[in-house]
Coordinates of C-alpha atoms in Angstrom, one line a residue:
X1 CA 58.5 101.7 62.1
X2 CA 61.3 101.5 64.5
X3 CA 65.1 101.4 64.2
X4 CA 67.0 98.9 66.2
X5 CA 70.1 100.5 67.7
X6 CA 73.0 98.6 69.3
X7 CA 75.5 100.4 71.5
X8 CA 78.7 98.4 71.8
X9 CA 80.2 99.5 75.1
X10 CA 83.6 97.8 74.8
X11 CA 86.8 97.6 76.9
X12 CA 89.5 98.2 74.3
X13 CA 93.3 98.2 74.7
X14 CA 95.4 101.0 73.4
X15 CA 97.5 99.8 70.4
X16 CA 96.1 96.3 70.4
X17 CA 94.6 96.6 66.9
X18 CA 94.1 92.9 66.5
X19 CA 92.2 92.3 69.7
X20 CA 90.2 95.5 69.3
X21 CA 89.1 94.6 65.8
X22 CA 88.2 91.1 66.9
X23 CA 85.8 92.6 69.5
X24 CA 84.3 94.9 66.9
X25 CA 83.7 92.1 64.5
X26 CA 82.2 89.9 67.2
X27 CA 79.8 92.7 68.2
X28 CA 78.8 93.2 64.6
X29 CA 78.0 89.5 64.3
X30 CA 75.8 89.6 67.4
X31 CA 74.0 92.7 66.2
X32 CA 73.4 91.1 62.8
X33 CA 71.9 88.1 64.5
X34 CA 69.6 90.4 66.5
X35 CA 68.4 92.1 63.3
X36 CA 70.0 95.4 64.2
X37 CA 69.8 98.4 61.9
X38 CA 72.6 100.5 63.4
X39 CA 75.5 99.6 65.6
X40 CA 77.5 102.3 67.4
X41 CA 81.0 101.8 68.8
X42 CA 82.9 104.2 71.1
X43 CA 85.3 106.9 70.1
X44 CA 88.6 105.5 68.7
X45 CA 87.4 101.9 69.2
X46 CA 89.9 100.5 66.7
X47 CA 93.0 102.1 68.4
X48 CA 91.8 102.4 72.0
X49 CA 91.8 105.7 73.8
X50 CA 94.1 107.7 74.1
X51 CA 96.7 106.4 71.7
X52 CA 99.0 109.3 72.4
X53 CA 102.3 109.3 70.6
X54 CA 101.4 106.1 68.7
X55 CA 99.7 108.6 66.4
X56 CA 103.1 109.8 65.4
X57 CA 104.1 106.4 64.0
X58 CA 103.2 106.1 60.4
X59 CA 103.3 102.3 60.5
X60 CA 100.7 102.4 63.3
X61 CA 98.5 104.6 61.1
X62 CA 98.9 102.2 58.1
X63 CA 98.0 99.3 60.3
X64 CA 94.8 101.1 61.4
X65 CA 93.8 101.2 57.7
X66 CA 94.4 97.5 57.4
X67 CA 92.0 96.8 60.3
X68 CA 89.5 99.2 58.9
X69 CA 89.5 97.3 55.6
X70 CA 88.8 94.1 57.6
X71 CA 85.8 95.7 59.2
X72 CA 84.5 97.0 55.9
X73 CA 84.9 93.6 54.3
X74 CA 83.1 91.9 57.2
X75 CA 80.2 94.3 56.8
X76 CA 79.2 92.9 53.4
X77 CA 75.6 91.7 53.2
X78 CA 75.0 92.5 56.9
X79 CA 72.7 95.4 56.1
X80 CA 73.8 97.2 59.2
X81 CA 75.0 100.8 59.5
X82 CA 78.3 100.6 61.4
X83 CA 79.7 103.6 63.1
X84 CA 83.1 102.9 64.5
X85 CA 85.7 105.2 65.9
X86 CA 89.3 105.3 64.6
X87 CA 92.0 107.5 63.2
X88 CA 91.9 108.8 59.6
X89 CA 95.0 110.4 58.2
X90 CA 96.7 111.9 55.2
X91 CA 99.3 114.7 55.8
X92 CA 97.4 115.2 59.1
X93 CA 95.6 112.8 61.5
X94 CA 91.9 113.1 62.5
X95 CA 89.9 111.6 65.4
X96 CA 87.2 110.1 63.2
X97 CA 84.0 108.1 62.9
X98 CA 84.0 105.7 60.0
X99 CA 80.5 105.2 58.4
X100 CA 80.4 101.7 57.0
X101 CA 77.5 99.9 55.2
X102 CA 77.5 96.6 53.3
X103 CA 81.1 96.5 52.4
X104 CA 81.6 100.2 51.7
X105 CA 83.1 103.0 53.6
X106 CA 80.4 105.6 53.0
X107 CA 82.0 108.5 54.7
X108 CA 84.5 109.6 57.4
X109 CA 83.4 112.1 59.9
X110 CA 86.2 114.1 61.5
X111 CA 85.7 115.3 65.1
X112 CA 85.3 119.1 65.2
X113 CA 86.0 120.0 68.8
X114 CA 89.2 118.7 70.2
X115 CA 89.5 118.8 74.0
X116 CA 92.8 120.0 75.4
X117 CA 92.3 120.1 79.1
X118 CA 92.6 117.6 82.0
X119 CA 93.7 114.2 80.7
X120 CA 92.9 115.2 77.1
X121 CA 95.7 116.3 74.7
X122 CA 94.0 116.0 71.4
X123 CA 95.3 119.1 69.7
X124 CA 98.8 117.6 70.0
X125 CA 97.8 114.8 67.7
X126 CA 94.7 115.6 65.7
X127 CA 93.5 118.3 63.3
X128 CA 89.8 119.3 63.6
X129 CA 87.1 118.6 61.1
X130 CA 84.8 121.4 59.8
X131 CA 81.7 119.6 58.5
X132 CA 78.9 118.3 60.8
X133 CA 77.6 115.0 59.3
X134 CA 74.0 114.0 58.6
X135 CA 73.1 110.6 57.3
X136 CA 69.8 110.3 55.3
X137 CA 68.9 106.8 56.3
X138 CA 65.7 106.0 54.4
X139 CA 64.4 109.5 55.1
X140 CA 65.4 109.3 58.7
X141 CA 68.0 111.9 59.5
X142 CA 70.8 110.8 61.7
X143 CA 73.4 113.2 62.9
X144 CA 76.9 111.9 63.9
X145 CA 79.4 113.5 66.2
X146 CA 82.2 112.5 68.6
X147 CA 82.5 113.0 72.3
X148 CA 83.4 116.7 72.9
X149 CA 81.2 117.7 69.9
X150 CA 78.1 117.0 72.0
X151 CA 79.4 118.8 75.1
X152 CA 79.7 122.1 73.3
X153 CA 76.3 124.0 73.7
X154 CA 76.3 125.7 70.3
X155 CA 78.3 123.1 68.5
X156 CA 77.6 120.5 65.8
X157 CA 74.6 119.1 67.5
X158 CA 72.7 122.4 67.2
X159 CA 73.6 122.5 63.5
X160 CA 72.3 119.0 63.0
X161 CA 69.1 119.7 64.8
X162 CA 68.5 122.8 62.7
X163 CA 68.9 120.6 59.7
X164 CA 66.2 118.3 60.9
X165 CA 68.0 115.5 62.8
X166 CA 65.7 112.8 64.2
X167 CA 68.6 111.2 66.0
X168 CA 72.0 112.4 67.1
X169 CA 74.6 109.6 67.7
X170 CA 77.7 110.3 69.7
X171 CA 80.8 108.1 69.9
X172 CA 82.5 108.8 73.2
X173 CA 85.5 108.0 75.3
X174 CA 84.7 110.0 78.5
X175 CA 86.7 109.0 81.6
X176 CA 85.4 108.6 85.1
X177 CA 85.8 110.9 88.0
X178 CA 83.7 111.6 91.1
X179 CA 80.4 113.2 90.4
X180 CA 81.0 113.3 86.7
X181 CA 78.1 111.0 85.9
X182 CA 75.7 113.5 87.5
X183 CA 76.8 116.3 85.3
X184 CA 77.1 114.1 82.2
X185 CA 73.5 112.9 82.6
X186 CA 72.3 116.5 83.1
X187 CA 74.1 117.6 80.0
X188 CA 72.6 114.7 77.9
X189 CA 69.1 115.5 79.2
X190 CA 69.6 119.1 78.3
X191 CA 70.8 118.4 74.8
X192 CA 68.0 115.9 74.0
X193 CA 65.2 118.2 75.3
X194 CA 66.6 121.5 73.9
X195 CA 67.1 120.0 70.5
X196 CA 64.0 117.8 70.6
X197 CA 66.0 114.8 69.3
X198 CA 67.0 111.3 70.3
X199 CA 70.5 111.1 71.8
X200 CA 72.5 107.9 71.4
X201 CA 75.6 108.2 73.6
X202 CA 78.0 105.2 73.4
X203 CA 80.9 105.3 75.8
X204 CA 84.1 103.4 76.2
X205 CA 84.8 101.2 79.3
X206 CA 88.0 100.0 80.9
X207 CA 91.3 101.1 82.5
X208 CA 94.0 102.8 80.5
X209 CA 97.1 103.9 82.6
X210 CA 95.8 106.7 84.8
X211 CA 92.2 106.9 83.5
X212 CA 89.3 104.6 83.8
X213 CA 86.4 104.8 81.4
X214 CA 83.1 103.8 83.0
X215 CA 80.8 103.1 80.1
X216 CA 77.3 104.1 81.2
X217 CA 76.1 104.4 77.6
X218 CA 72.7 106.1 77.4
X219 CA 69.7 106.6 75.1
X220 CA 67.5 109.6 75.7
X221 CA 64.3 110.5 73.9
X222 CA 63.5 114.0 72.6
X223 CA 61.9 115.0 75.9
X224 CA 65.2 114.4 77.8
X225 CA 64.0 111.2 79.4
X226 CA 66.4 108.3 79.8
X227 CA 65.0 105.3 77.9
X228 CA 67.9 102.9 78.2
X229 CA 71.1 102.9 80.2
X230 CA 74.2 100.6 80.2
X231 CA 76.0 99.4 83.3
X232 CA 79.0 101.2 84.8
X233 CA 82.5 99.7 84.5
X234 CA 81.3 96.7 82.5
X235 CA 81.3 95.6 78.8
X236 CA 78.0 95.1 77.2
X237 CA 76.0 95.6 74.0
X238 CA 72.8 97.5 74.6
X239 CA 69.8 97.2 72.2
X240 CA 66.9 99.6 71.9
X241 CA 64.1 100.1 69.3
X242 CA 63.7 103.8 68.5
X243 CA 60.7 105.5 67.0
X244 CA 62.4 108.2 65.0
X245 CA 59.2 110.2 64.5
X246 CA 59.1 110.8 68.2
X247 CA 61.4 113.7 67.4
X248 CA 58.8 115.1 64.9
X249 CA 56.0 114.9 67.5
X250 CA 58.2 116.5 70.2
X251 CA 59.3 119.3 67.9
X252 CA 55.7 120.0 66.6
X253 CA 54.5 120.1 70.2
X254 CA 57.2 122.4 71.6
X255 CA 58.6 124.1 68.5
X256 CA 62.0 124.6 70.0
X257 CA 63.8 124.3 66.7
X258 CA 62.2 127.4 65.4
X259 CA 64.5 129.4 67.7
X260 CA 67.7 127.6 66.7
X261 CA 70.4 129.7 65.0
X262 CA 73.5 127.7 64.4
X263 CA 76.4 129.6 62.8
X264 CA 77.5 126.3 61.0
X265 CA 74.1 125.0 60.0
X266 CA 74.9 125.6 56.3
X267 CA 78.1 123.5 56.5
X268 CA 76.3 120.3 57.4
X269 CA 77.3 117.4 55.0
X270 CA 74.5 115.0 54.1
X271 CA 75.0 111.6 52.7
X272 CA 72.3 109.1 51.7
X273 CA 72.3 105.4 52.5
X274 CA 69.6 103.2 51.2
X275 CA 68.4 100.8 53.8
X276 CA 65.4 98.6 54.4
X277 CA 64.4 98.8 58.0
X278 CA 64.1 95.3 59.5
X279 CA 60.9 93.8 60.8
X280 CA 61.6 92.8 64.4
X281 CA 59.9 91.3 67.4
X282 CA 59.8 93.6 70.3
X283 CA 63.0 93.6 72.2
X284 CA 63.3 93.9 76.0
X285 CA 64.5 97.3 77.1
X286 CA 67.3 97.4 79.6
X287 CA 68.1 100.2 82.0
X288 CA 70.8 99.5 84.5
X289 CA 70.6 101.1 87.9
X290 CA 73.8 103.0 88.6
X291 CA 75.6 102.6 91.9
X292 CA 76.1 105.5 94.3
X293 CA 79.3 107.6 94.3
X294 CA 81.3 105.5 96.8
X295 CA 80.4 102.3 95.0
X296 CA 81.5 103.9 91.7
X297 CA 84.8 104.8 93.3
X298 CA 85.3 101.2 94.5
X299 CA 84.4 99.8 91.0
X300 CA 86.8 102.4 89.3
X301 CA 89.7 101.3 91.5
X302 CA 88.9 97.6 91.0
X303 CA 88.7 97.9 87.2
X304 CA 91.7 100.2 87.2
X305 CA 93.8 97.7 89.0
X306 CA 92.6 94.7 87.0
X307 CA 93.1 96.3 83.6
X308 CA 96.5 97.9 84.4
X309 CA 97.8 94.5 85.7
X310 CA 96.4 92.3 83.0
X311 CA 96.8 94.6 80.0
X312 CA 100.5 95.1 80.9
X313 CA 101.1 91.3 81.1
X314 CA 101.3 90.9 84.9
X315 CA 99.4 88.3 86.9
X316 CA 100.3 89.0 90.6
X317 CA 100.8 92.1 92.7
X318 CA 103.0 92.7 95.8
X319 CA 103.1 95.6 98.3
X320 CA 104.0 96.4 101.8
X321 CA 101.3 95.5 104.3
X322 CA 101.6 97.9 107.3
X323 CA 98.5 97.3 109.4
X324 CA 97.2 100.7 108.4
X325 CA 94.1 101.7 106.4
X326 CA 95.9 102.6 103.1
X327 CA 97.5 99.2 102.6
X328 CA 94.4 97.5 103.9
X329 CA 92.1 99.0 101.3
X330 CA 94.6 98.4 98.5
X331 CA 94.9 94.7 99.6
X332 CA 91.1 94.3 99.8
X333 CA 90.3 95.8 96.4
X334 CA 93.2 94.1 94.7
X335 CA 91.9 90.7 96.0
X336 CA 88.5 91.5 94.5
X337 CA 90.1 92.6 91.2
X338 CA 92.7 89.8 90.7
X339 CA 91.7 87.0 93.1
X340 CA 93.4 86.7 96.5
X341 CA 95.7 84.0 95.1
X342 CA 97.4 86.7 93.0
X343 CA 97.9 89.2 95.9
X344 CA 101.0 89.2 98.1
X345 CA 101.5 91.3 101.2
X346 CA 104.8 91.8 102.9
X347 CA 104.8 92.8 106.6
X348 CA 108.1 94.6 107.5
X349 CA 108.0 95.5 111.2
X350 CA 110.8 97.5 112.9
X351 CA 111.4 98.2 116.5
X352 CA 108.8 101.0 116.3
X353 CA 106.0 98.8 114.9
X354 CA 103.3 98.0 117.3
X355 CA 102.1 94.5 118.1
X356 CA 98.7 95.7 117.0
X357 CA 99.8 96.5 113.5
X358 CA 101.3 93.1 113.0
X359 CA 98.1 91.4 114.4
X360 CA 95.8 93.6 112.3
X361 CA 97.8 92.8 109.1
X362 CA 97.6 89.0 109.9
X363 CA 93.9 89.3 110.6
X364 CA 93.2 91.2 107.3
X365 CA 95.3 88.7 105.3
X366 CA 93.4 85.8 106.9
X367 CA 90.0 87.4 106.1
X368 CA 91.1 88.0 102.5
X369 CA 92.8 84.6 102.2
X370 CA 95.9 86.2 100.8
X371 CA 99.5 85.2 101.2
X372 CA 101.7 87.3 103.4
X373 CA 105.4 87.3 104.5
X374 CA 106.7 88.7 107.8
X375 CA 110.2 90.1 107.4
X376 CA 111.5 92.0 110.4
X377 CA 113.8 94.9 109.3
X378 CA 115.3 95.7 112.7
X379 CA 118.6 94.0 112.2
X380 CA 119.0 95.3 108.6
X381 CA 118.2 98.8 109.8
X382 CA 120.6 98.6 112.8
X383 CA 123.4 97.3 110.5
X384 CA 122.8 100.0 107.9
X385 CA 122.8 102.8 110.5
X386 CA 126.1 101.4 111.9
X387 CA 127.6 101.3 108.4
X388 CA 126.8 104.9 107.6
X389 CA 127.1 106.4 111.0
X390 CA 130.2 108.3 109.9
X391 CA 128.0 110.1 107.4
X392 CA 124.7 110.6 109.2
X393 CA 125.9 110.8 112.8
X394 CA 124.2 109.3 115.8
X395 CA 121.3 111.7 116.4
X396 CA 118.0 110.1 115.4
X397 CA 116.0 112.3 113.0
X398 CA 114.0 112.1 109.8
X399 CA 117.0 110.5 108.1
X400 CA 116.6 107.3 110.2
X401 CA 112.9 107.4 109.7
X402 CA 113.2 107.5 105.9
X403 CA 115.9 104.8 106.0
X404 CA 113.4 102.3 107.4
X405 CA 110.9 103.2 104.6
X406 CA 113.7 102.7 102.0
X407 CA 114.6 99.3 103.4
X408 CA 111.0 98.3 103.0
X409 CA 110.9 99.6 99.5
X410 CA 114.0 97.6 98.6
X411 CA 112.3 94.4 100.0
X412 CA 109.1 95.0 98.0
X413 CA 111.1 95.6 94.8
X414 CA 113.3 92.6 95.4
X415 CA 110.3 90.4 95.5
X416 CA 108.9 92.1 92.4
X417 CA 112.2 91.6 90.6
X418 CA 112.5 87.9 91.6
X419 CA 109.0 86.8 90.7
X420 CA 107.8 89.3 88.2
X421 CA 105.0 90.8 90.3
X422 CA 103.8 94.3 89.8
X423 CA 104.6 96.4 92.9
X424 CA 101.7 98.5 94.2
X425 CA 102.3 101.8 96.0
X426 CA 99.8 102.5 98.8
X427 CA 100.0 106.3 99.3
X428 CA 96.8 108.4 99.3
X429 CA 96.2 111.9 98.0
X430 CA 96.5 113.6 101.4
X431 CA 100.1 112.2 101.8
X432 CA 101.1 112.9 98.2
X433 CA 99.8 116.5 98.5
X434 CA 102.0 117.4 101.5
X435 CA 104.9 115.1 100.7
X436 CA 104.3 112.8 103.7
X437 CA 106.0 109.9 102.0
X438 CA 109.5 108.8 101.3
X439 CA 111.1 108.8 97.9
X440 CA 112.4 105.4 97.0
X441 CA 110.7 104.1 100.2
X442 CA 106.9 103.8 100.7
X443 CA 106.5 105.5 97.3
X444 CA 108.1 102.6 95.3
X445 CA 105.8 100.7 92.9
X446 CA 104.7 100.5 89.4
X447 CA 101.1 101.5 90.1
X448 CA 99.4 103.5 92.8
X449 CA 95.6 102.6 93.1
X450 CA 94.6 105.1 95.7
X451 CA 96.8 108.1 94.9
X452 CA 93.9 110.3 94.0
X453 CA 91.7 109.8 97.0
X454 CA 92.0 111.7 100.3
X455 CA 92.5 110.0 103.6
X456 CA 89.1 110.8 104.9
X457 CA 87.6 109.2 101.8
X458 CA 89.7 106.1 102.3
X459 CA 87.9 105.5 105.6
X460 CA 84.5 105.9 103.9
X461 CA 85.6 103.5 101.2
X462 CA 86.8 100.9 103.7
X463 CA 83.5 101.2 105.6
X464 CA 81.6 100.7 102.3
X465 CA 83.9 97.7 101.4
X466 CA 82.8 95.8 104.6
X467 CA 79.2 96.7 104.0
X468 CA 79.4 95.5 100.4
X469 CA 80.8 92.1 101.5
X470 CA 78.4 91.9 104.5
X471 CA 81.1 91.2 107.0
X472 CA 84.1 92.7 108.7
X473 CA 86.9 92.0 106.3
X474 CA 88.9 95.1 107.1
X475 CA 89.3 94.7 110.9
X476 CA 87.6 97.2 113.2
X477 CA 91.0 97.8 114.9
X478 CA 92.3 99.4 111.8
X479 CA 89.4 101.9 111.8
X480 CA 89.8 103.0 115.4
X481 CA 93.6 103.4 115.8
X482 CA 95.3 106.6 115.0
X483 CA 97.1 106.6 111.6
X484 CA 100.9 106.3 112.0
X485 CA 103.9 105.8 109.8
X486 CA 105.5 104.0 112.9
X487 CA 109.0 105.3 112.1
X488 CA 109.7 106.6 115.6
X489 CA 108.3 106.1 119.1
X490 CA 104.6 107.0 119.6
X491 CA 104.4 108.6 116.1
X492 CA 101.0 109.8 114.8
X493 CA 100.4 111.3 111.4
X494 CA 98.4 114.2 112.8
X495 CA 101.2 115.3 115.0
X496 CA 103.2 116.2 111.9
X497 CA 100.2 117.4 109.8
X498 CA 96.7 118.4 111.0
X499 CA 93.7 116.3 111.8
X500 CA 92.8 114.6 108.6
X501 CA 89.3 116.1 108.4
X502 CA 90.8 119.6 108.5
X503 CA 93.8 118.8 106.4
X504 CA 91.6 117.3 103.6
X505 CA 89.3 120.3 103.7
X506 CA 92.2 122.7 103.1
X507 CA 93.8 120.4 100.5
X508 CA 90.6 120.1 98.5
X509 CA 90.1 123.8 98.3
X510 CA 93.7 124.6 97.5
X511 CA 94.3 121.7 95.0
X512 CA 91.0 120.7 93.5
X513 CA 89.3 124.1 93.6
X514 CA 92.6 126.1 93.1
X515 CA 91.6 128.6 95.9
X516 CA 94.2 131.2 96.8
X517 CA 95.8 131.6 100.2
X518 CA 93.8 134.9 100.6
X519 CA 90.6 133.0 99.8
X520 CA 91.4 130.4 102.4
X521 CA 92.0 133.1 104.9
X522 CA 88.6 134.6 104.1
X523 CA 87.0 131.2 104.8
X524 CA 88.3 131.3 108.3
X525 CA 91.1 128.8 108.4
X526 CA 93.9 129.6 110.8
X527 CA 96.8 131.4 109.3
X528 CA 99.4 129.0 110.6
X529 CA 97.5 126.0 109.2
X530 CA 97.2 127.6 105.8
X531 CA 100.9 128.5 105.7
X532 CA 102.0 125.1 106.8
X533 CA 99.8 123.1 104.4
X534 CA 100.2 125.2 101.3
X535 CA 103.9 125.4 101.8
X536 CA 104.1 121.6 102.0
X537 CA 102.0 121.2 98.9
X538 CA 104.1 123.6 96.9
X539 CA 107.5 122.2 98.0
X540 CA 106.5 118.5 97.4
X541 CA 106.0 118.8 93.6
X542 CA 109.4 117.2 93.0
X543 CA 108.2 114.1 94.9
X544 CA 104.9 113.8 93.2
X545 CA 106.6 114.0 89.8
X546 CA 108.6 110.9 90.6
X547 CA 105.6 108.9 92.1
X548 CA 104.1 105.9 90.4
X549 CA 101.1 106.6 88.1
X550 CA 97.7 105.9 89.6
X551 CA 94.0 105.9 89.0
X552 CA 92.3 109.3 88.3
X553 CA 89.3 109.5 90.7
X554 CA 88.8 113.2 91.0
X555 CA 88.4 116.1 88.6
X556 CA 91.8 117.5 89.6
X557 CA 94.3 114.6 89.9
X558 CA 98.0 115.1 90.3
X559 CA 99.9 114.4 87.1
X560 CA 97.9 115.0 83.9
X561 CA 95.3 117.3 85.5
X562 CA 97.5 119.4 87.8
X563 CA 100.8 120.2 86.1
X564 CA 102.8 122.6 88.3
X565 CA 106.4 123.5 87.6
X566 CA 109.0 122.0 90.0
X567 CA 111.3 124.9 89.7
X568 CA 108.9 127.6 90.7
X569 CA 109.6 131.0 92.3
X570 CA 105.9 131.8 92.9
X571 CA 105.2 130.9 96.5
X572 CA 101.8 132.4 97.6
X573 CA 102.2 131.3 101.2
X574 CA 105.2 133.6 101.7
X575 CA 102.9 136.5 101.5
X576 CA 101.2 135.6 104.7
X577 CA 101.9 138.0 107.5
X578 CA 104.2 140.0 105.3
X579 CA 106.8 137.3 104.7

């Protein structure tokens, strides 16, 4: 006797209750046709994740119940146990899993552990539940929990295992960042093996503002072995036939449950659902091979661009094409995400722009088959300098440098205004960290695809991009020339900063790992380098707060992850050498 499980790894849109519900119903229909016993949807599949302050709108909450009724009505005579994420509410609101069977809402499980770190802000919106849920499904015990509930070592999953769970099903909305899939898989393997139970982990997929959900739904057996695995960054419905008594055999052999001692084991709520398990022909098991880390970053950026553009009603994007690596990688991935016919680059050379930069931009655009414009800003710049000379004086300094960047920003935004394109910013994390960018200049844009990836990583990503496409799309000339803003004669980024390899090392340790100045000194970095870089990071917070939102790719992204006060009297770098 085997249970056929369907994991519906869907790309939902926050607030689009109509479209989200249509996808849910379509998935139930397919599962019904495949004689499925249980279909599992991601966390908050009805609303999309995270719904944020939509939860504060009572009309939105009422509309959720309307859609829930549609799903319940559709479930009649399907003989499928449906587990779908949504919001339940009364005087409080709850992140919930609705348990639906044959036209009836059997129970509503309320998420017990609400994350309140990184991009998560669930305690602002939801109240926690207090009862782990077990479904007695024809004497097969199925535990239900939601996302964070499974990550907590001694949480609801332990209580469910102590009460005899054959299977634990987890509805999840877990966003992507570098290396997370490694730790996620290890956690899931640990839970399955330590609890001697099947784990069904169904994850959301798709871009939502700053975050990208990568899917990667997984089924693991009671020995911690992966038996089925969904693709990353793609919608799919994954099917698998589970032998629930594998849990019994694993537990009898290893006896791990004898040692469990959950403090909430007595609070487990059990409901019974009568179900006749379907007779099925053997179904082909699918286990997708996951891409390596750099490929995952590429796919995260690609999906993040596509979903942000399309879910917000745009079709085309526009940005400044400088001949440098940052705008080149944005151009390349945007063309993959949206089609080259929907990507417009604007070259805006000045008297300081090299012939090479113009030629490199033209070569890249030709390789990508994208449309470009060439607008020389020299006359505009000279006229503006002349007009405001009384204010800024004749001496050339950073004012004139930034003026060029702001002229370019105006041109990009003028195009965006005229034709309704979404303007993309092309700054990377290294630049954002140290403020090596111009407010209302190269920072302009509605979306910033590479804002959470360091400069050295950009080059690795570009190298991978050419390898992925089996040809030199990003010209070699862009790889070998020194990065430059080209805002003054013979300018090079590293003259103002540090060599990017060293800069990114210090930035990663100071920002992503929150190392102190003293700890950086102990690691052997030069005092003058530490002071220079940490000072720039601390003083650039006001710039970052005004930057366009962009895709979260690291564990510690600027914005929702790293929230530093702008007005801040604590300056650790002033302690160096007694200052």
